[in-house]
CSV table of C-alpha atoms in Angstrom, one decimal:
chain,number,residue,atom,x,y,z
A,1013,MET,CA,-17.2,-127.2,35.7
A,1014,VAL,CA,-20.4,-125.2,36.1
A,1015,ASP,CA,-21.2,-122.3,33.6
A,1016,PRO,CA,-21.4,-118.9,35.4
A,1017,GLU,CA,-24.4,-117.7,33.4
A,1018,SER,CA,-26.4,-120.7,34.4
A,1019,GLU,CA,-26.0,-119.7,37.9
A,1020,LEU,CA,-27.4,-116.1,37.3
A,1021,PRO,CA,-31.0,-115.4,37.8
A,1022,PRO,CA,-33.1,-114.9,34.7
A,1023,THR,CA,-33.7,-111.2,35.6
A,1024,TYR,CA,-30.1,-110.5,35.4
A,1025,LEU,CA,-29.8,-112.0,32.0
A,1026,LYS,CA,-32.7,-110.0,30.8
A,1027,THR,CA,-31.2,-106.8,32.2
A,1028,MET,CA,-27.9,-107.5,30.4
A,1029,GLU,CA,-29.7,-108.0,27.1
A,1030,THR,CA,-31.5,-104.7,27.6
A,1031,GLU,CA,-28.2,-102.9,28.4
A,1032,GLU,CA,-26.6,-104.4,25.3
A,1033,GLN,CA,-29.4,-103.1,23.1
A,1034,ILE,CA,-29.2,-99.6,24.7
A,1035,PHE,CA,-25.5,-99.5,24.0
A,1036,LYS,CA,-25.9,-100.4,20.4
A,1037,SER,CA,-28.6,-97.8,20.0
A,1038,ARG,CA,-26.3,-95.2,21.4
A,1039,ILE,CA,-23.5,-96.2,19.1
A,1040,GLU,CA,-25.8,-95.8,16.1
A,1041,ARG,CA,-26.9,-92.4,17.3
A,1042,ILE,CA,-23.3,-91.2,17.7
A,1043,LYS,CA,-22.5,-92.6,14.3
A,1044,GLN,CA,-25.5,-90.8,12.7
A,1045,HIS,CA,-24.5,-87.5,14.5
A,1046,ALA,CA,-21.0,-87.8,13.2
A,1047,TYR,CA,-22.3,-88.4,9.6
A,1048,ASP,CA,-24.5,-85.3,9.9
A,1049,HIS,CA,-21.7,-83.2,11.3
A,1050,LEU,CA,-19.3,-84.3,8.5
A,1051,ARG,CA,-22.0,-83.5,5.9
A,1052,LEU,CA,-22.5,-80.0,7.4
A,1053,LEU,CA,-18.7,-79.3,7.3
A,1054,ARG,CA,-18.6,-80.5,3.7
A,1055,ASN,CA,-21.4,-78.1,2.7
A,1056,LYS,CA,-19.7,-75.2,4.5
A,1057,GLY,CA,-16.4,-76.0,2.9
A,1058,ILE,CA,-18.0,-75.9,-0.5
A,1059,GLU,CA,-19.6,-72.6,0.3
A,1060,ALA,CA,-16.2,-71.2,1.5
A,1061,TYR,CA,-14.5,-72.4,-1.7
A,1062,LEU,CA,-17.2,-70.8,-3.9
A,1063,LEU,CA,-16.9,-67.5,-1.9
A,1064,LEU,CA,-13.1,-67.5,-2.2
A,1065,GLU,CA,-13.3,-68.2,-5.9
A,1066,GLU,CA,-15.6,-65.2,-6.2
A,1067,TRP,CA,-13.3,-62.9,-4.2
A,1068,ILE,CA,-10.3,-64.0,-6.2
A,1069,GLY,CA,-12.2,-63.2,-9.4
A,1070,ILE,CA,-13.1,-59.7,-8.1
A,1071,ARG,CA,-9.5,-59.0,-7.0
A,1072,PHE,CA,-8.1,-60.2,-10.3
A,1073,THR,CA,-10.5,-58.0,-12.1
A,1074,ASN,CA,-9.5,-55.0,-10.0
A,1075,GLU,CA,-5.8,-55.7,-10.5
A,1076,MET,CA,-6.3,-55.8,-14.2
A,1077,GLU,CA,-8.2,-52.6,-14.1
A,1078,SER,CA,-5.4,-50.9,-12.1
A,1079,ILE,CA,-2.9,-52.1,-14.6
A,1080,ARG,CA,-4.9,-50.7,-17.5
A,1081,GLU,CA,-5.1,-47.3,-15.6
A,1082,MET,CA,-1.4,-47.3,-15.2
A,1083,GLN,CA,-0.9,-48.2,-18.8
A,1084,MET,CA,-3.2,-45.3,-19.8
A,1085,VAL,CA,-1.1,-42.8,-17.7
A,1086,ILE,CA,2.1,-44.1,-19.2
A,1087,LYS,CA,0.6,-44.1,-22.7
A,1088,GLU,CA,-0.6,-40.5,-22.4
A,1089,ALA,CA,2.8,-39.4,-21.0
A,1090,ILE,CA,4.6,-41.1,-24.0
A,1091,GLU,CA,2.2,-39.6,-26.5
A,1092,CYS,CA,2.5,-36.1,-25.0
A,1093,GLU,CA,6.2,-36.5,-24.6
A,1094,MET,CA,5.9,-35.6,-20.9
A,1095,ARG,CA,8.1,-36.6,-18.0
A,1096,LEU,CA,6.4,-38.3,-15.1
A,1097,PRO,CA,7.5,-36.3,-12.1
A,1098,ASN,CA,5.9,-38.6,-9.4
A,1099,GLU,CA,6.3,-42.3,-8.7
A,1100,LEU,CA,3.6,-44.7,-10.0
A,1101,VAL,CA,2.6,-47.2,-7.3
A,1102,LEU,CA,0.8,-50.5,-8.1
A,1103,ASP,CA,0.0,-52.1,-4.7
A,1104,GLY,CA,-2.1,-55.2,-5.2
A,1105,GLU,CA,-5.4,-54.0,-6.7
A,1106,ARG,CA,-4.7,-50.4,-6.0
A,1107,PHE,CA,-3.0,-48.0,-8.4
A,1108,ALA,CA,-1.9,-44.6,-7.1
A,1109,VAL,CA,0.5,-41.7,-7.8
A,1110,ASP,CA,2.8,-41.0,-4.9
A,1111,PHE,CA,3.2,-37.2,-5.0
A,1112,GLU,CA,5.7,-37.3,-2.1
A,1113,VAL,CA,8.2,-39.2,-4.2
A,1114,LEU,CA,9.8,-37.4,-7.2
A,1115,THR,CA,11.3,-39.2,-10.1
A,1116,PHE,CA,13.4,-36.1,-11.0
A,1117,GLU,CA,14.1,-32.5,-9.8
A,1118,PRO,CA,11.2,-30.3,-11.1
A,1119,ASP,CA,11.7,-26.8,-12.4
A,1120,PRO,CA,11.0,-24.2,-9.8
A,1121,GLU,CA,7.4,-22.8,-9.9
A,1122,PRO,CA,7.1,-19.1,-10.7
A,1123,ARG,CA,6.5,-17.0,-7.6
A,1124,PRO,CA,2.9,-16.1,-7.2
A,1125,GLU,CA,2.1,-12.5,-7.9
A,1126,SER,CA,1.0,-10.3,-5.0
A,1127,PRO,CA,-2.7,-9.4,-4.8
A,1128,VAL,CA,-3.7,-6.6,-7.1
A,1129,GLU,CA,-5.7,-3.6,-5.8
A,1130,LYS,CA,-9.3,-3.5,-6.9
A,1131,GLN,CA,-10.1,-0.4,-8.9
A,1132,MET,CA,-12.9,1.8,-7.9
A,1133,PRO,CA,-14.4,4.6,-10.1
A,1134,GLU,CA,-14.1,7.4,-7.5
A,1135,GLN,CA,-10.7,6.5,-5.8
A,1136,PHE,CA,-7.1,6.4,-7.0
A,1137,THR,CA,-5.2,3.1,-6.7
A,1138,VAL,CA,-1.7,3.1,-5.3
A,1139,LEU,CA,-0.3,2.4,-8.8
A,1140,GLN,CA,-2.3,5.4,-10.2
A,1141,LEU,CA,-1.0,7.7,-7.5
A,1142,LEU,CA,2.5,6.5,-8.1
A,1143,ASN,CA,2.3,7.2,-11.9
A,1144,LEU,CA,0.9,10.7,-11.1
A,1145,CYS,CA,3.8,11.3,-8.8
A,1146,LEU,CA,6.4,10.3,-11.4
A,1147,GLN,CA,4.7,12.4,-14.1
A,1148,PHE,CA,4.4,15.6,-11.9
A,1149,ASN,CA,7.9,15.1,-10.5
A,1150,GLU,CA,9.2,15.4,-14.0
A,1151,ILE,CA,7.3,18.5,-14.9
A,1152,ALA,CA,7.2,20.3,-11.5
A,1153,PRO,CA,9.8,18.9,-9.1
A,1154,SER,CA,9.3,21.8,-6.7
A,1155,GLY,CA,5.7,20.7,-6.1
A,1156,ASN,CA,4.1,24.0,-7.1
A,1157,ILE,CA,2.4,24.0,-10.5
A,1158,CYS,CA,0.3,26.4,-12.5
A,1159,ILE,CA,-3.4,25.5,-12.4
A,1160,LYS,CA,-3.6,25.7,-16.2
A,1161,ASP,CA,-0.6,23.4,-16.6
A,1162,PHE,CA,-2.1,21.0,-13.9
A,1163,VAL,CA,-5.4,20.8,-15.7
A,1164,ASP,CA,-3.7,20.4,-19.1
A,1165,SER,CA,-1.7,17.5,-17.7
A,1166,LEU,CA,-4.8,15.8,-16.4
A,1167,MET,CA,-6.6,16.3,-19.7
A,1168,ARG,CA,-3.5,14.9,-21.5
A,1169,LEU,CA,-3.5,11.9,-19.2
A,1170,GLN,CA,-7.1,11.3,-20.2
A,1171,SER,CA,-6.1,11.0,-23.9
A,1172,LEU,CA,-2.9,9.0,-23.2
A,1173,SER,CA,-4.3,6.5,-20.7
A,1174,THR,CA,-7.1,5.0,-22.9
A,1175,GLY,CA,-7.1,1.3,-22.0
A,1176,MET,CA,-4.2,1.8,-19.5
A,1177,GLU,CA,-6.4,2.8,-16.5
A,1178,ILE,CA,-3.9,5.5,-15.4
A,1179,LEU,CA,-6.8,7.6,-13.9
A,1180,PRO,CA,-10.0,6.4,-12.1
A,1181,GLU,CA,-13.1,6.1,-14.1
A,1182,ASN,CA,-14.7,9.3,-12.8
A,1183,PHE,CA,-11.5,11.2,-13.6
A,1184,MET,CA,-11.5,9.7,-17.1
A,1185,ASN,CA,-15.1,10.9,-17.6
A,1186,ALA,CA,-14.5,14.4,-16.1
A,1187,ASP,CA,-14.4,17.5,-18.4
A,1188,PHE,CA,-12.3,20.7,-18.3
A,1189,ALA,CA,-14.8,22.6,-16.2
A,1190,GLN,CA,-14.9,19.9,-13.5
A,1191,PHE,CA,-11.1,19.9,-13.3
A,1192,GLN,CA,-11.2,23.7,-12.9
A,1193,GLN,CA,-13.7,23.4,-10.1
A,1194,MET,CA,-11.4,20.9,-8.3
A,1195,CYS,CA,-8.4,23.2,-8.7
A,1196,THR,CA,-10.4,26.2,-7.4
A,1197,ALA,CA,-11.1,24.3,-4.2
A,1198,MET,CA,-7.4,23.7,-3.8
A,1199,ASP,CA,-6.5,27.4,-4.4
A,1200,PRO,CA,-8.7,29.3,-2.0
A,1201,TYR,CA,-6.6,32.5,-2.3
A,1202,GLU,CA,-6.8,32.5,-6.2
A,1203,THR,CA,-3.1,32.6,-6.7
A,1204,GLY,CA,-3.3,30.6,-9.9
A,1205,TYR,CA,-1.0,27.8,-8.5
A,1206,LEU,CA,-1.4,24.7,-6.4
A,1207,ASN,CA,0.8,22.1,-4.9
A,1208,TRP,CA,0.5,18.7,-6.6
A,1209,ARG,CA,1.9,16.8,-3.6
A,1210,ARG,CA,-1.0,18.1,-1.6
A,1211,PHE,CA,-3.3,16.9,-4.3
A,1212,ILE,CA,-1.7,13.4,-4.0
A,1213,MET,CA,-2.1,13.4,-0.2
A,1214,LEU,CA,-5.8,14.4,-0.6
A,1215,GLN,CA,-6.5,11.7,-3.2
A,1216,ALA,CA,-4.6,9.0,-1.1
A,1217,ARG,CA,-7.3,9.3,1.5
A,1218,ILE,CA,-5.1,8.3,4.4
A,1219,LEU,CA,-7.6,8.2,7.3
A,1220,PRO,CA,-7.6,8.7,10.1
A,1221,VAL,CA,-5.2,11.7,9.9
A,1222,PRO,CA,-2.1,11.4,12.1
A,1223,SER,CA,-2.2,12.9,15.6
A,1224,ILE,CA,0.3,15.4,16.9
A,1225,GLU,CA,1.9,12.6,19.0
A,1226,GLN,CA,2.2,10.3,15.9
A,1227,LEU,CA,3.8,13.1,13.8
A,1228,LEU,CA,6.3,14.0,16.6
A,1229,SER,CA,7.2,10.3,16.8
A,1230,ILE,CA,7.8,10.0,13.1
A,1231,LYS,CA,9.8,13.2,13.1
A,1232,SER,CA,12.0,11.9,15.9
A,1233,MET,CA,12.6,8.6,14.0
A,1234,ILE,CA,13.5,10.5,10.9
A,1235,GLU,CA,16.0,12.7,12.7
A,1236,GLY,CA,17.5,9.6,14.3
A,1237,CYS,CA,18.3,8.0,10.9
A,1238,LEU,CA,22.0,7.5,10.0
A,1239,SER,CA,21.4,9.1,6.6
A,1240,TYR,CA,19.6,12.1,7.9
A,1241,LYS,CA,21.1,15.3,6.4
A,1242,ASN,CA,19.3,18.6,5.7
A,1243,GLY,CA,15.9,17.0,6.2
A,1244,LYS,CA,16.7,14.2,3.7
A,1245,ILE,CA,17.0,10.5,4.3
A,1246,SER,CA,17.7,7.4,2.2
A,1247,PHE,CA,15.2,5.0,0.8
A,1248,ASP,CA,16.2,2.2,3.2
A,1249,ASP,CA,16.0,4.4,6.3
A,1250,TYR,CA,12.6,5.7,5.1
A,1251,MET,CA,11.2,2.1,4.7
A,1252,ARG,CA,12.4,1.3,8.2
A,1253,ILE,CA,10.3,4.0,9.7
A,1254,THR,CA,6.8,3.0,10.9
A,1255,LEU,CA,4.1,5.3,9.7
A,1256,TRP,CA,0.8,5.8,11.5
A,1257,LEU,CA,-1.1,4.2,8.6
A,1258,GLU,CA,0.6,0.8,8.9
A,1259,ASP,CA,-0.6,-0.6,12.2
A,1260,ASP,CA,-4.1,-1.7,11.5
A,1261,GLU,CA,-3.5,-2.6,7.9
A,1262,GLU,CA,-0.6,-4.9,8.8
A,1263,ILE,CA,-2.8,-6.8,11.2
A,1264,ALA,CA,-5.5,-7.3,8.6
A,1265,VAL,CA,-3.0,-8.5,6.0
A,1266,PHE,CA,-1.4,-10.9,8.4
A,1267,GLU,CA,-4.8,-12.4,9.1
A,1268,ASP,CA,-5.7,-12.6,5.4
A,1269,PRO,CA,-2.5,-12.9,3.2
A,1270,ALA,CA,-4.6,-12.7,0.0
A,1271,LYS,CA,-5.7,-9.1,1.0
A,1272,PHE,CA,-4.0,-6.3,-0.8
A,1273,ASN,CA,-1.6,-4.5,1.5
A,1274,ARG,CA,-2.5,-0.9,0.6
A,1275,ALA,CA,-0.6,0.6,3.5
A,1276,ALA,CA,2.8,-0.9,2.6
A,1277,LYS,CA,2.3,-0.1,-1.1
A,1278,LEU,CA,1.2,3.4,-0.4
A,1279,LYS,CA,4.2,4.0,1.9
A,1280,SER,CA,6.5,3.0,-0.9
A,1281,ALA,CA,4.7,5.2,-3.4
A,1282,LEU,CA,4.9,8.2,-1.0
A,1283,PHE,CA,8.7,8.0,-1.2
A,1284,TYR,CA,8.6,8.8,-4.9
A,1285,CYS,CA,6.1,11.5,-4.2
A,1286,PHE,CA,8.5,13.3,-1.9
A,1287,ALA,CA,11.7,12.1,-3.6
A,1288,VAL,CA,14.4,14.6,-4.7
A,1289,LYS,CA,17.6,14.1,-6.6
A,1290,GLU,CA,20.5,13.5,-4.3
A,1291,GLU,CA,22.7,16.1,-5.8
A,1292,CYS,CA,19.9,18.7,-5.2
A,1293,GLN,CA,20.4,18.7,-1.4
A,1294,ILE,CA,21.4,22.1,0.0
A,1295,GLU,CA,23.9,22.4,2.8
A,1296,SER,CA,22.4,23.7,6.0
A,1297,GLU,CA,23.1,27.3,6.6
A,1298,GLN,CA,25.7,28.3,9.2
A,1299,PRO,CA,24.7,30.2,12.3
A,1300,GLN,CA,26.5,33.3,11.1
A,1301,VAL,CA,24.5,33.3,7.8
A,1302,GLN,CA,21.3,33.2,9.8
A,1303,GLU,CA,22.5,36.2,11.9
A,1304,GLU,CA,23.1,38.1,8.7
A,1305,LYS,CA,19.6,37.3,7.5
A,1306,ARG,CA,18.2,38.7,10.8
A,1307,ASP,CA,20.3,41.9,10.1
A,1308,VAL,CA,18.8,42.1,6.6
A,1309,ILE,CA,15.3,41.9,8.1
A,1310,ALA,CA,16.2,44.8,10.4
A,1311,GLN,CA,16.5,47.1,7.3
A,1312,VAL,CA,12.8,46.8,6.6
A,1313,THR,CA,11.2,50.2,7.2
A,1314,ASP,CA,7.6,51.5,6.9
A,1315,THR,CA,8.4,53.8,4.0
A,1316,GLN,CA,9.7,52.0,0.9
A,1317,PRO,CA,10.9,53.7,-2.3
A,1318,GLU,CA,9.3,52.8,-5.5
A,1319,LYS,CA,10.8,49.5,-6.6
A,1320,GLN,CA,12.5,49.1,-10.0
A,1321,PRO,CA,12.8,45.8,-11.8
A,1322,ASP,CA,15.8,44.0,-10.4
A,1323,ALA,CA,17.6,40.8,-11.4
A,1324,ASN,CA,17.2,39.4,-8.0
A,1325,LEU,CA,13.4,39.3,-8.4
A,1326,ALA,CA,11.9,36.0,-9.4
A,1327,PRO,CA,10.4,36.1,-12.9
A,1328,PRO,CA,6.7,35.6,-13.3
A,1329,GLY,CA,5.7,32.0,-12.7
A,1330,ASP,CA,8.6,31.3,-10.3
A,1331,THR,CA,8.3,30.4,-6.6
A,1332,LEU,CA,9.3,33.3,-4.4
A,1333,THR,CA,11.4,32.3,-1.4
A,1334,PRO,CA,11.1,34.3,1.8
A,1335,LEU,CA,14.4,36.1,0.9
A,1336,GLN,CA,13.0,37.1,-2.5
A,1337,GLU,CA,9.9,38.5,-0.8
A,1338,GLU,CA,12.1,40.5,1.6
A,1339,HIS,CA,13.9,42.0,-1.4
A,1340,ASN,CA,10.5,42.9,-3.0
A,1341,ASN,CA,9.7,44.7,0.2
A,1342,GLY,CA,12.9,46.7,0.0
A,1343,VAL,CA,15.5,44.4,1.7
A,1344,GLU,CA,18.9,44.3,0.3
A,1345,ILE,CA,20.0,40.8,-0.6
A,1346,THR,CA,23.7,39.9,0.1
A,1347,GLU,CA,25.6,37.1,-1.6
A,1348,GLU,CA,25.0,34.8,1.3
A,1349,THR,CA,21.3,35.3,1.3
A,1350,LYS,CA,20.7,34.9,-2.4
A,1351,PRO,CA,18.7,31.8,-3.2
A,1352,ILE,CA,20.7,29.0,-4.6
A,1353,GLU,CA,18.3,28.3,-7.4
A,1354,SER,CA,14.8,29.3,-8.4
A,1355,THR,CA,12.0,27.1,-9.3
A,1356,VAL,CA,11.2,27.7,-12.9
A,1357,GLN,CA,7.9,26.4,-14.2
A,1358,PRO,CA,8.8,23.6,-16.6
A,1359,LYS,CA,7.3,23.1,-20.0
A,1360,ILE,CA,4.5,20.6,-20.1
A,1361,ASN,CA,4.5,19.9,-23.8
A,1362,GLU,CA,5.1,16.2,-23.2
A,1363,LEU,CA,5.1,13.8,-20.3
A,1364,GLY,CA,8.6,12.5,-19.6
A,1365,ALA,CA,8.1,9.6,-17.1
A,1366,ARG,CA,7.1,6.2,-18.3
A,1367,PHE,CA,3.9,4.7,-17.0
A,1368,LEU,CA,4.4,1.8,-14.6
A,1369,THR,CA,2.4,-1.5,-14.7
A,1370,GLU,CA,1.4,-3.8,-11.9
A,1371,HIS,CA,4.3,-5.3,-9.8
A,1372,GLU,CA,6.7,-2.8,-11.5
A,1373,LYS,CA,8.8,-0.7,-9.2
A,1374,PRO,CA,10.7,2.6,-10.1
A,1375,SER,CA,14.3,3.0,-9.2
A,1376,GLU,CA,15.3,4.8,-6.0
A,1377,ILE,CA,19.0,5.1,-7.0
A,1378,GLY,CA,20.2,8.7,-6.8
A,1379,LYS,CA,17.1,9.8,-4.9
A,1380,VAL,CA,16.5,10.8,-1.3
A,1381,PHE,CA,13.3,11.4,0.7
A,1382,ASP,CA,12.4,15.0,1.5
A,1383,SER,CA,11.1,14.4,5.1
A,1384,LYS,CA,10.3,18.1,5.7
A,1385,ALA,CA,8.0,18.3,2.8
A,1386,PHE,CA,6.4,15.0,3.8
A,1387,LEU,CA,5.8,16.1,7.4
A,1388,MET,CA,4.3,19.4,6.2
A,1389,ALA,CA,1.9,17.4,3.9
A,1390,CYS,CA,1.0,15.2,6.8
A,1391,CYS,CA,-0.2,18.3,8.8
A,1392,LEU,CA,-3.4,18.4,6.8
A,1393,ASP,CA,-6.3,18.1,9.2
A,1394,ASP,CA,-10.1,18.4,9.3
A,1395,ASN,CA,-9.7,21.3,11.7
A,1396,ASN,CA,-7.7,24.3,10.5
A,1397,LYS,CA,-6.3,25.1,14.0
A,1398,SER,CA,-5.1,21.5,14.5
A,1399,GLY,CA,-3.5,21.5,11.1
A,1400,LEU,CA,-1.7,24.8,11.8
A,1401,GLN,CA,-0.5,23.6,15.2
A,1402,LYS,CA,0.9,20.5,13.5
A,1403,ALA,CA,2.7,22.7,11.0
A,1404,PHE,CA,4.3,24.8,13.8
A,1405,LEU,CA,5.7,21.6,15.4
A,1406,MET,CA,6.9,20.1,12.2
A,1407,SER,CA,8.6,23.3,11.0
A,1408,SER,CA,10.3,24.0,14.4
A,1409,GLU,CA,13.6,22.7,15.6
A,1410,ARG,CA,12.7,23.6,19.2
A,1411,ASP,CA,10.9,21.6,21.8
A,1412,ASP,CA,8.2,24.3,22.3
A,1413,GLY,CA,7.4,24.5,18.6
A,1414,GLY,CA,8.5,28.1,18.3
A,1415,LEU,CA,9.4,29.7,15.0
A,1416,THR,CA,11.5,32.6,14.0
A,1417,PHE,CA,10.2,35.3,11.7
A,1418,ILE,CA,11.7,33.7,8.6
A,1419,GLU,CA,10.6,30.2,9.6
A,1420,LEU,CA,7.0,31.5,10.2
A,1421,GLN,CA,6.9,33.1,6.8
A,1422,LYS,CA,8.3,30.0,5.1
A,1423,MET,CA,5.8,27.8,7.0
A,1424,ILE,CA,2.6,29.7,6.1
A,1425,HIS,CA,3.8,29.9,2.5
A,1426,HIS,CA,4.5,26.2,2.2
A,1427,PHE,CA,1.3,25.5,0.2
A,1428,VAL,CA,0.8,29.1,-1.1
A,1429,MET,CA,2.8,30.3,-4.1
A,1430,VAL,CA,3.1,34.0,-4.7
A,1431,VAL,CA,4.5,35.6,-7.9
A,1432,GLU,CA,5.8,38.9,-8.9
A,1433,ASN,CA,3.5,41.5,-10.3
A,1434,SER,CA,4.2,41.7,-14.0
A,1435,ASN,CA,2.4,45.1,-14.4
A,1436,ARG,CA,5.1,47.7,-14.1
A,1437,LEU,CA,2.6,50.5,-13.7
A,1438,GLU,CA,1.7,49.3,-10.3
A,1439,ASN,CA,3.9,49.7,-7.2
A,1440,GLU,CA,3.1,46.4,-5.6
A,1441,GLY,CA,5.9,43.9,-6.0
A,1442,VAL,CA,4.0,40.8,-5.2
A,1443,ILE,CA,0.3,40.0,-6.0
A,1444,ASN,CA,-2.1,37.5,-4.6
A,1445,ASP,CA,-0.1,37.1,-1.3
A,1446,PRO,CA,-2.6,36.4,1.5
A,1447,PHE,CA,0.2,36.6,4.1
A,1448,PRO,CA,2.2,39.7,3.2
A,1449,MET,CA,5.3,40.9,5.1
A,1450,ASP,CA,3.5,43.8,6.8
A,1451,LEU,CA,0.9,41.4,8.3
A,1452,LEU,CA,3.6,39.2,9.9
A,1453,GLU,CA,5.3,42.4,11.2
A,1454,ARG,CA,2.0,43.6,12.7
A,1455,ILE,CA,1.5,40.2,14.4
A,1456,TYR,CA,5.0,40.4,15.9
A,1457,GLU,CA,4.4,44.0,17.0
A,1458,GLU,CA,1.1,43.0,18.8
A,1459,LEU,CA,2.9,40.3,20.7
A,1460,GLY,CA,5.8,42.5,21.6
A,1461,LEU,CA,8.3,40.4,19.7
A,1462,SER,CA,11.2,41.5,17.6
A,1463,ILE,CA,11.4,40.2,14.0
A,1464,HIS,CA,15.2,39.9,14.5
A,1465,ASP,CA,15.3,37.3,17.2
A,1466,GLY,CA,11.7,36.8,18.4
A,1467,ILE,CA,10.3,33.3,18.7
A,1468,ILE,CA,6.6,32.8,18.2
A,1469,THR,CA,4.6,29.7,19.2
A,1470,PHE,CA,1.2,28.5,18.1
A,1471,ASP,CA,-0.4,29.6,21.5
A,1472,MET,CA,1.1,33.1,21.1
A,1473,LEU,CA,-0.2,33.3,17.6
A,1474,GLN,CA,-3.7,32.7,18.8
A,1475,ARG,CA,-3.5,35.7,21.1
A,1476,ALA,CA,-2.7,38.1,18.2
A,1477,GLU,CA,-5.9,39.7,16.9
A,1478,SER,CA,-4.3,40.3,13.4
A,1479,ALA,CA,-3.7,36.6,13.0
A,1480,THR,CA,-7.2,35.4,14.0
A,1481,ALA,CA,-8.9,36.0,10.6
A,1482,SER,CA,-5.8,35.9,8.4
A,1483,ILE,CA,-3.8,32.9,9.6
A,1484,ILE,CA,-5.7,31.0,12.3
A,1485,GLN,CA,-8.9,30.7,10.2
A,1486,SER,CA,-7.0,30.2,6.9
A,1487,PRO,CA,-7.6,26.8,5.1
A,1488,ILE,CA,-3.9,26.3,4.1
A,1489,PHE,CA,-3.6,23.2,6.3
A,1490,VAL,CA,-7.2,22.0,6.0
A,1491,LEU,CA,-8.0,18.5,4.6
A,1492,GLU,CA,-10.7,19.9,2.3
A,1493,GLU,CA,-13.2,17.7,0.6
A,1494,LEU,CA,-12.6,17.9,-3.2
A,1495,PRO,CA,-15.6,17.8,-5.6
A,1496,GLN,CA,-16.6,14.3,-6.5
A,1497,PHE,CA,-16.9,13.6,-10.2
A,1498,THR,CA,-20.1,11.8,-11.1
A,1499,ALA,CA,-19.9,8.9,-13.6
A,1500,LYS,CA,-21.2,10.0,-17.0
A,1501,SER,CA,-20.4,9.5,-20.6
A,1502,ARG,CA,-16.9,10.3,-21.6
A,1503,PRO,CA,-16.6,13.8,-23.3
A,1504,ALA,CA,-15.8,14.0,-26.9
A,1505,SER,CA,-12.2,14.6,-28.0
A,1506,SER,CA,-13.1,18.1,-29.3
A,1507,SER,CA,-14.4,19.2,-25.9
A,1508,ARG,CA,-11.3,17.8,-24.2
A,1509,SER,CA,-9.0,19.6,-26.6
A,1510,MET,CA,-10.3,23.0,-25.3
A,1511,GLY,CA,-8.3,22.4,-22.1
A,1512,ILE,CA,-5.2,21.6,-24.1
């Protein structure tokens, strides 16, 4: 048998040997590459192990730190004997307090107080105005007060309000002469009396002043209240009425709740400024009584007999009603036309009302709002004619704003108080009356109206020559600028006692 290799050519054998060597070389290279790859994987594994060991160490350290923090919180709560209101969470290496989860029902938080009005030296705050209203309502509920008593009250408030800030800084530093100057500006006819409600409206600085349309709208809303009776309404009905001063202020407070809502607070304070006791309401007069009053006026003649002291005359210091003035001019007063009660000047030896503090509210029980007095006080205007026109519309019950003779006399004397002449040697029954009865009669005569049933409007009044200088140009409904007190050192107690 012949060997197959012996039959192959030598070149073939040599080629086979070469291929065998190449194969072995390739196997060695693959083996070496495998060793190198395994060595690289081993090194990366060692690096990953070391990195994991480092991470685990850091995590363990953080976990222990979180546990120590939680221990400190629990330790402080135990030492302070406090309850932990929120859940303590230890999530891995993170310690936190979950404020959304409560461990027990907490006590209700106290309601945050409403913003407090910032005090300014030259302006009254709402609380200061409210305290003044309560004080003057106790000593002069009619609104009219003697200037001497008014100044004495302010001087007494200076001494009583030390540290209580009842008056602005400039008022606290004012002296007796400055108060007298202010009162003189409010009493242009030198009657010796002023209306403290008018003083409150001037110091409230409610600007801009209401327009005629706004006042008519307020008057219509008041007359539409369910509790409306004889010009009086309840506190709830009053608070439901929208005043002209609320619109812009409500928008500003809505945009910034932290802002003091002066309009709403001032509106509430004005209720107590014009509040009267509920039992003091007077029933409206019947039509026949009004007819009898007109008959009484008809008895007025040009020649009057010398008047003797009479029990129907108001004593010195009292407010004269229109009917009492008619009697002083020679008119007989019947039982129906007698005034129900007179306004006697109260004693001001002591202040009866308690001073309120912030967030304190007086009681409105047993009180009603005198809307007629409020509307008359709102008639104050920068222009005397505009103020008088507003007063006509607010005093009238007619659509055209017309007034009867008695209504006209009552309207122009709303802020003017006249008293009886105490000098019996003189024939004049009333002194310091800038609008006497004969002036009104002359105006009616010029317009061709009867004082019994004639109706006069503001436009008609402007056509009367007698009324031009006396009534049209009078400052009774003018929003006068009161003297501003300059800040200075507070006067000594001895100088203040001169006014007391």
